[in-house]
Short mmCIF file of C-alpha atoms in Angstrom, two decimals:
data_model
loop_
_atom_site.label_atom_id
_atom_site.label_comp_id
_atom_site.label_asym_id
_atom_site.label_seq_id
_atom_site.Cartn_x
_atom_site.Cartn_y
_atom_site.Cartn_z
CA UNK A 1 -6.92 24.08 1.60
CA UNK A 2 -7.13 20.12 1.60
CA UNK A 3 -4.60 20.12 4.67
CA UNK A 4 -7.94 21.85 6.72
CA UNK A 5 -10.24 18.57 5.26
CA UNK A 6 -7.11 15.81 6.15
CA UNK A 7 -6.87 17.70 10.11
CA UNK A 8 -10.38 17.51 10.39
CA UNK A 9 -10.35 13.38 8.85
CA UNK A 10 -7.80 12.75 11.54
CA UNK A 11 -9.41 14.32 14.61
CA UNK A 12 -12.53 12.21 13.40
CA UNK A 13 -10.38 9.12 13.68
CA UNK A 14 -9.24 9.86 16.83
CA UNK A 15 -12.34 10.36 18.40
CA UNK A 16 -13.23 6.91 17.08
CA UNK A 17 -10.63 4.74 18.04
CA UNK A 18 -10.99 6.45 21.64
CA UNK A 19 -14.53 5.38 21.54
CA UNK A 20 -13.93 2.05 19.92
CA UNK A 21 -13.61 -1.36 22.07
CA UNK A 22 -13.15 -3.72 19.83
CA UNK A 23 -8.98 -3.80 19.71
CA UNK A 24 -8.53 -4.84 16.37
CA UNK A 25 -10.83 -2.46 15.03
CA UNK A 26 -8.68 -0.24 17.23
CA UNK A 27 -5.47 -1.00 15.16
CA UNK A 28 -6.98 -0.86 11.72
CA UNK A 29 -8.21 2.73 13.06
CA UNK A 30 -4.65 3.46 14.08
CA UNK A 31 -3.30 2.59 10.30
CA UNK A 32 -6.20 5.05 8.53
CA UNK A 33 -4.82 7.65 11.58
CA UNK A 34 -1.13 7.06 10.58
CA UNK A 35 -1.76 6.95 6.77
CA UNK A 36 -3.68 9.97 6.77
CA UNK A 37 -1.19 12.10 8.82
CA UNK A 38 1.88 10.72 5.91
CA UNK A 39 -1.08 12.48 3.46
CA UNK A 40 -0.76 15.42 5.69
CA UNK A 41 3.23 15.40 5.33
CA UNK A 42 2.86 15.57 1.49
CA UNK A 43 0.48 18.63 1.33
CA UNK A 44 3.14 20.62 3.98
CA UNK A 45 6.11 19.22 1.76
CA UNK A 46 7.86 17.01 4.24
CA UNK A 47 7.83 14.56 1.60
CA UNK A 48 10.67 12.31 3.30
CA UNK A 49 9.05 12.36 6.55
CA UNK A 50 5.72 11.22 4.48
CA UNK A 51 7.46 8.00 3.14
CA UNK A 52 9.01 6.98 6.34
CA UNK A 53 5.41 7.68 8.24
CA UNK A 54 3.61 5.35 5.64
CA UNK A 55 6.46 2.72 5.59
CA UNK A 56 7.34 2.94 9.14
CA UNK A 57 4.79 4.27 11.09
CA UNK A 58 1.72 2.96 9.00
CA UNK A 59 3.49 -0.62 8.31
CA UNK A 60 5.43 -1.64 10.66
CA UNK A 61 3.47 -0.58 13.55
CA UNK A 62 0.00 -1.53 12.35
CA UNK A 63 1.46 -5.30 11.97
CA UNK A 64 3.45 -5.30 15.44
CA UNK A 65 -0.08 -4.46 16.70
CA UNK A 66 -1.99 -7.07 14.83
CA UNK A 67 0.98 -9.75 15.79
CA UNK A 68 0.43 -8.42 19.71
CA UNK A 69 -3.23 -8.96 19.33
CA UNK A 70 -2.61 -12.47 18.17
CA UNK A 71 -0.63 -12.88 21.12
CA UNK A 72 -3.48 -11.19 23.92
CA UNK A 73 -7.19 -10.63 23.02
CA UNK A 74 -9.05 -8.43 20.89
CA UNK A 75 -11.86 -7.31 23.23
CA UNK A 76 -11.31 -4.87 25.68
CA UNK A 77 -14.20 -4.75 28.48
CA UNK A 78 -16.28 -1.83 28.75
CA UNK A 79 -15.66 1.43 30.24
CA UNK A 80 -16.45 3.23 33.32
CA UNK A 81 -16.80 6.78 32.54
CA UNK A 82 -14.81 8.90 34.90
CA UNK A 83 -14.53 12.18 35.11
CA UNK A 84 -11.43 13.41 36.82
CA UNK A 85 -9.20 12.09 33.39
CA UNK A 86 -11.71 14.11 31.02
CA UNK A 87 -11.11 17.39 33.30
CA UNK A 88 -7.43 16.98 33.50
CA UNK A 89 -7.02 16.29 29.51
CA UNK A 90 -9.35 19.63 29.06
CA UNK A 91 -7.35 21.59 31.08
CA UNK A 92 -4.37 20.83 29.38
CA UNK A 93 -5.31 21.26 26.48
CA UNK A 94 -7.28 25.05 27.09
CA UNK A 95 -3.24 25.93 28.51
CA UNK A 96 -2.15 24.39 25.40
CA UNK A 97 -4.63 26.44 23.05
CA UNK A 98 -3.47 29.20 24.96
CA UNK A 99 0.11 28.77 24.18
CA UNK A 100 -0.35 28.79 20.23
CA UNK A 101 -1.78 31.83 20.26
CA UNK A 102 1.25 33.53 20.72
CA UNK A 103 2.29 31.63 17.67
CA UNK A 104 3.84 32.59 14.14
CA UNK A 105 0.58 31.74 11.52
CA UNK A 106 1.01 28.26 9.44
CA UNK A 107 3.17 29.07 6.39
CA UNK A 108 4.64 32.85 7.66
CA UNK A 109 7.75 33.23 5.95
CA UNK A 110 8.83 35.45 8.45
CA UNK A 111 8.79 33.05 11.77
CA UNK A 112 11.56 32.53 14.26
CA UNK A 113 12.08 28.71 12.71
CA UNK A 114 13.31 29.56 9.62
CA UNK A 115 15.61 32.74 10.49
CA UNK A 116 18.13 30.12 12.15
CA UNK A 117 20.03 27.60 10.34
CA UNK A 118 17.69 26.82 8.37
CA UNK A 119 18.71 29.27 5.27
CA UNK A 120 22.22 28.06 5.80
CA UNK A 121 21.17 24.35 4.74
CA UNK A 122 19.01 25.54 2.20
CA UNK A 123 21.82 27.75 0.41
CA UNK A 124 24.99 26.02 1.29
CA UNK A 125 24.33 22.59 1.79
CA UNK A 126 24.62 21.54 -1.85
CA UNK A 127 28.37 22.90 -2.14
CA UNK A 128 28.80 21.69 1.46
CA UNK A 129 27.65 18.28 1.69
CA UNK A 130 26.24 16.89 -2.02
CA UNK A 131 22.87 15.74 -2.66
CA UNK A 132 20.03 17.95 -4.06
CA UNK A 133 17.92 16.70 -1.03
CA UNK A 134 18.35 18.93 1.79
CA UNK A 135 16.73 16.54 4.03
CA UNK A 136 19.36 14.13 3.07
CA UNK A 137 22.10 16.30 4.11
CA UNK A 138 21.03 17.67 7.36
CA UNK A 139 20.54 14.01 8.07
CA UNK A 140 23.57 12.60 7.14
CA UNK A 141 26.19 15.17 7.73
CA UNK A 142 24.86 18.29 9.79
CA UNK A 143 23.11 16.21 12.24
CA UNK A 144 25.00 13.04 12.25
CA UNK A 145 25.30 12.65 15.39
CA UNK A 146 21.31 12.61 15.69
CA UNK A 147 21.04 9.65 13.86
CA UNK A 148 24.13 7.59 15.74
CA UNK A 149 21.83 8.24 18.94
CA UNK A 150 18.96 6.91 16.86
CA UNK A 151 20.84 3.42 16.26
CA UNK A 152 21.31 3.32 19.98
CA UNK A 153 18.05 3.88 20.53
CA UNK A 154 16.70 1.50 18.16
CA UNK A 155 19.53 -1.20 18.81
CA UNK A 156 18.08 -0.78 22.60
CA UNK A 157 14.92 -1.29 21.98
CA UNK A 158 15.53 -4.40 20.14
CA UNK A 159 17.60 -5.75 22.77
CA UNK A 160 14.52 -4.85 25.26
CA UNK A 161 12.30 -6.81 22.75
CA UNK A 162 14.75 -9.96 22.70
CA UNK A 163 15.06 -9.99 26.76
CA UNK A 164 11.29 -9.71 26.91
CA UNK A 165 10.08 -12.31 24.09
CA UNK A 166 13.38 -14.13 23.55
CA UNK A 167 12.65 -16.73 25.97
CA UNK A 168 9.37 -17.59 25.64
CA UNK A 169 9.24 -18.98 22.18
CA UNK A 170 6.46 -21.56 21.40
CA UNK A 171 7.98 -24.88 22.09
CA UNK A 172 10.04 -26.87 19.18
CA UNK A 173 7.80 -29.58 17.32
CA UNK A 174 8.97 -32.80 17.74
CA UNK A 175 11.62 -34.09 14.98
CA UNK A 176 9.52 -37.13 13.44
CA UNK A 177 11.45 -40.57 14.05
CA UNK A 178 12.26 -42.63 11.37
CA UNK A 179 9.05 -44.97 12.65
CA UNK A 180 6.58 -41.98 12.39
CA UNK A 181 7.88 -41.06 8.35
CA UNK A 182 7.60 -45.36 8.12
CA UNK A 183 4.11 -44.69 9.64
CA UNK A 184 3.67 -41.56 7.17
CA UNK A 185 4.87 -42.90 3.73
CA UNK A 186 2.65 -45.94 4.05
CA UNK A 187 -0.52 -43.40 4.68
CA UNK A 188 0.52 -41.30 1.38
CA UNK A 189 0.91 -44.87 -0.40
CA UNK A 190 -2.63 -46.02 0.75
CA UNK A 191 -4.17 -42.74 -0.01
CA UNK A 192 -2.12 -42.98 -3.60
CA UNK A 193 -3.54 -46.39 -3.77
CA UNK A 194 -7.22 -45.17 -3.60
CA UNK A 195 -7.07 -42.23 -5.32
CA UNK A 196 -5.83 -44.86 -8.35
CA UNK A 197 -8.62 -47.08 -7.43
CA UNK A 198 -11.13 -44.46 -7.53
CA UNK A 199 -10.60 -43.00 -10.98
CA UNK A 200 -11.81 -44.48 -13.54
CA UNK B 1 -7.98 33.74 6.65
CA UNK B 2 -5.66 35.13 9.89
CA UNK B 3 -7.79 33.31 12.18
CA UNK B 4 -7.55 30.38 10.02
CA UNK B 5 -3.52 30.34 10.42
CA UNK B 6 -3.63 28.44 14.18
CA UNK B 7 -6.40 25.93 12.45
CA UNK B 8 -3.46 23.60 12.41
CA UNK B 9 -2.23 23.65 16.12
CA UNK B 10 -6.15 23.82 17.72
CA UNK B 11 -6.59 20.38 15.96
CA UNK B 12 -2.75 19.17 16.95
CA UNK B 13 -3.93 20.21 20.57
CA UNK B 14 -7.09 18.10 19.96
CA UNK B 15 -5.44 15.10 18.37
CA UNK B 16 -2.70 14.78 21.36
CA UNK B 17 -5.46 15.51 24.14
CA UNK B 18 -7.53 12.84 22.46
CA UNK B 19 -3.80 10.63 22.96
CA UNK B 20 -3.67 11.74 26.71
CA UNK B 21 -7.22 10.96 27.21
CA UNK B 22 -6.88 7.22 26.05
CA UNK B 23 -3.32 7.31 28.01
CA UNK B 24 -4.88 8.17 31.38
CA UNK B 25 -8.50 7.10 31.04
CA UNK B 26 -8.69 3.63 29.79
CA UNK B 27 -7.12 0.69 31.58
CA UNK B 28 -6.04 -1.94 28.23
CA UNK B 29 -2.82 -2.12 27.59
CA UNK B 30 -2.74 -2.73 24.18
CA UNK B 31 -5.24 0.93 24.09
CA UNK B 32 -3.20 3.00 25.86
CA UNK B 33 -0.02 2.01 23.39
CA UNK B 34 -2.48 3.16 20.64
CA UNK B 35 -3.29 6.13 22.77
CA UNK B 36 0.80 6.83 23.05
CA UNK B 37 1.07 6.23 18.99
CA UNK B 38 -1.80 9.13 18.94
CA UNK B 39 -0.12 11.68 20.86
CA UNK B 40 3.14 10.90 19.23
CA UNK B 41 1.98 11.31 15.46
CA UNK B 42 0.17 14.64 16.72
CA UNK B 43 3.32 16.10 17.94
CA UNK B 44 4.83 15.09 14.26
CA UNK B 45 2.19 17.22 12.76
CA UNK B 46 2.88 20.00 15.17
CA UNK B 47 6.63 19.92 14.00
CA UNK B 48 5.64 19.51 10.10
CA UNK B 49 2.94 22.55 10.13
CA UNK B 50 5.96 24.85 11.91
CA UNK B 51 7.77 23.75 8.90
CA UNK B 52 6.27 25.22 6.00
CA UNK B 53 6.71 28.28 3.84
CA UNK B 54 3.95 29.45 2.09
CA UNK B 55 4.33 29.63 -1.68
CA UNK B 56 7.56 26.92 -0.72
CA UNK B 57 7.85 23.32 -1.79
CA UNK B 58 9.81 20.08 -0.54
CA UNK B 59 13.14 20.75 0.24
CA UNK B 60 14.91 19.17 -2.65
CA UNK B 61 17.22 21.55 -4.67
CA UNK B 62 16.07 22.49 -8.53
CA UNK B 63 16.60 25.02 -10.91
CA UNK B 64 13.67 28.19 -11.05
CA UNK B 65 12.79 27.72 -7.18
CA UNK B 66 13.30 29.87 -4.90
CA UNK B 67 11.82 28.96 -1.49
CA UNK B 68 11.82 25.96 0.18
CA UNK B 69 10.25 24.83 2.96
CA UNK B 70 12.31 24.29 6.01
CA UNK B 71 13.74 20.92 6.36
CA UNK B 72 15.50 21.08 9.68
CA UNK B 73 11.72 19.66 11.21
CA UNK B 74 11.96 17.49 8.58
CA UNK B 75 14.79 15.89 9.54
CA UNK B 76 14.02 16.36 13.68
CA UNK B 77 10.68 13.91 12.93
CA UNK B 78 12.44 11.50 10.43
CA UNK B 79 14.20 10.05 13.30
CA UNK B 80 11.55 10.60 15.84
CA UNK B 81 9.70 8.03 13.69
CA UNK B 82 11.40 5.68 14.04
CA UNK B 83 12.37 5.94 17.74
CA UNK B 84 8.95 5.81 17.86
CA UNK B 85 8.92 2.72 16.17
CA UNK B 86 11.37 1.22 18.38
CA UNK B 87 9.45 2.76 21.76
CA UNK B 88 6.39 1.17 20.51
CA UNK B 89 7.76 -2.74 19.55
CA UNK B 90 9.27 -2.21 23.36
CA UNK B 91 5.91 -1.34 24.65
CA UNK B 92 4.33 -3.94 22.77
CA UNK B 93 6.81 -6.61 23.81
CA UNK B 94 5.95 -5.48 27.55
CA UNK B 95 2.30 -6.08 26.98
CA UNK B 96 3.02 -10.22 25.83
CA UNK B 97 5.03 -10.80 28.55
CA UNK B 98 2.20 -9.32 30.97
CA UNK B 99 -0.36 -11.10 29.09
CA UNK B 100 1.88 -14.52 29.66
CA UNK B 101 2.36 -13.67 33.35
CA UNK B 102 -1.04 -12.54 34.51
CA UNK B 103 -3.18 -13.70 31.57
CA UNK B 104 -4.90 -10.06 31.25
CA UNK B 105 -4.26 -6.85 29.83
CA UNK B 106 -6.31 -5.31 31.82
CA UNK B 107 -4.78 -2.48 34.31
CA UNK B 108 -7.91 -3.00 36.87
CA UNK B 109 -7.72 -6.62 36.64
CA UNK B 110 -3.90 -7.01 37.39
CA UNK B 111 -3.92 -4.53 40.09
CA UNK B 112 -6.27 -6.98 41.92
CA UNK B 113 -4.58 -10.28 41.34
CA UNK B 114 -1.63 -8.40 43.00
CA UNK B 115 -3.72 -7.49 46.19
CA UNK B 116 -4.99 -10.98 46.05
CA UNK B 117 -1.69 -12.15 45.95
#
């Protein structure tokens, strides 16, 4: 039953950060969102997919944000209410409630998802591939090939990210001369020199 | 209780409208990324409720159990985490470089400079 407590927790959230203008407020928001959903994952035992949201989506993402907002500002400016936005997103999303009610109930044993290959991997996939973690398996052997694509994808991305930022670095400080250290060592000796002259 | 069964997909439907809404409606930059990370972790949920069994547990094999939940989802949203990952630091990197170029993050705000312009 907690799973009905965490959905409600999360569509809470939601509604707040959408309300929220204050942008690093936003991003904290984000992080309680994220966190809470890697809860979810553990109640519905995806417990792999619960580690990699924390780590991942949690982490990483909440401090990409904060280093953006560094970067930009943290105050967005006010809102205009509109309308036309709020009907379109409504619509959508009576079609959308619409569509699940065709819909296998959460936990049915008997849906279409888990008549495919899914009771293949279960039973087979220890003498077939190894490791007592199924997830591990489908991962690294059955769908193999997903995760190649998914180091293209990510190797893109960070290319994109070097193009974009790569550039634009903060200029280089200035490599002190040998006058400026001159300049510098006789400060720390004065400063030596007084702090000896102070104490008793 | 067989009401109760779609619980999880009305509130999915909720959490990526509330994603769609921040999308469309609001013109910061840096918001509508969040607004993209919203959708995106609502569609994970969607995925991850499909998944489970009742009476099941994680997919990891041990002696005395007899039904797992599926892991094939599992596996589908492992990755699409961190594509989403990736998507995002793109997104993000987009967003500095506007900021440098236009000194705003504001949609409304650039759109005019470019009339202006």
């Amino acid at each position: 039953m907690i799973h009905y407590v965490l959905l409600i927790f999360m569509a809470v959230v939601a509604l707040g950060l959408a309300r929220q203008r204050n942008l690093f407020a936003v991003v904290i928001l984000f992080g309680i969102y994220s966190f809470t959903a890697a809860l979810l994952y553990v109640v519905m035992d995806a417990v792999d997919v619960a580690f990699t949201e924390a780590a991942v989506g949690a982490g990483i993402s909440t401090v990409l944000m904060v280093a953006t907002l560094a970067l930009t500002s943290t105050e967005e400016k006010p809102a205009t209410w509109r309308v036309c936005p709020l009907l379109v997103v409504t619509l959508t999303g009576a079609v959308l409630i619409y569509g699940t009610l065709d819909m296998p109930r959460y936990g049915d044993p008997s849906a279409p998802i888990h008549q495919h290959v899914a009771p293949h991997y279960i039973e087979k996939s220890a003498a077939e591939v190894g490791p007592p973690n199924i997830v591990t398996s489908v991962l690294a052997s059955y769908r193999g090939y997903d995760t190649l694509g998914e180091v293209i994808v990510i190797f893109t991305a960070a290319a994109g990210v070097l193009v974009l930022l790569g550039r634009y670095r903060p200029k280089k400080r200035r490599v002190p001369s040998r006058k400026d250290q001159a300049v510098a060592r006789k400060t720390t000796t004065r400063k030596a020199a007084a702090r000896k002259a102070s104490s008793p | 209780m067989e009401a109760l069964g779609l619980f999880n997909y009305w509130v999915v439907v909720f959490l990526m409208m509330t994603g769609f809404y921040v999308v469309i409606a609001q013109g910061n930059l840096m918001k509508k990324i969040v607004g993209l990370n919203i959708f995106q972790v609502a569609v994970f949920v969607f995925y991850i409720s499909m998944a489970k069994v009742k009476g099941g547990t994680a997919p990891i094999l041990a002696d005395g159990i007899e039904v797992y939940s599926n892991p094939l989802p599992h596996v589908l949203i492992l990755t699409a985490i961190v594509v989403g990952v990736a998507t995002t630091a793109l997104g993000l990197a987009l967003v500095v470089r506007i900021r440098k170029a236009y000194g705003t993050i504001e949609e409304d705000e650039i759109q005019s400079l470019e009339d202006d312009s």
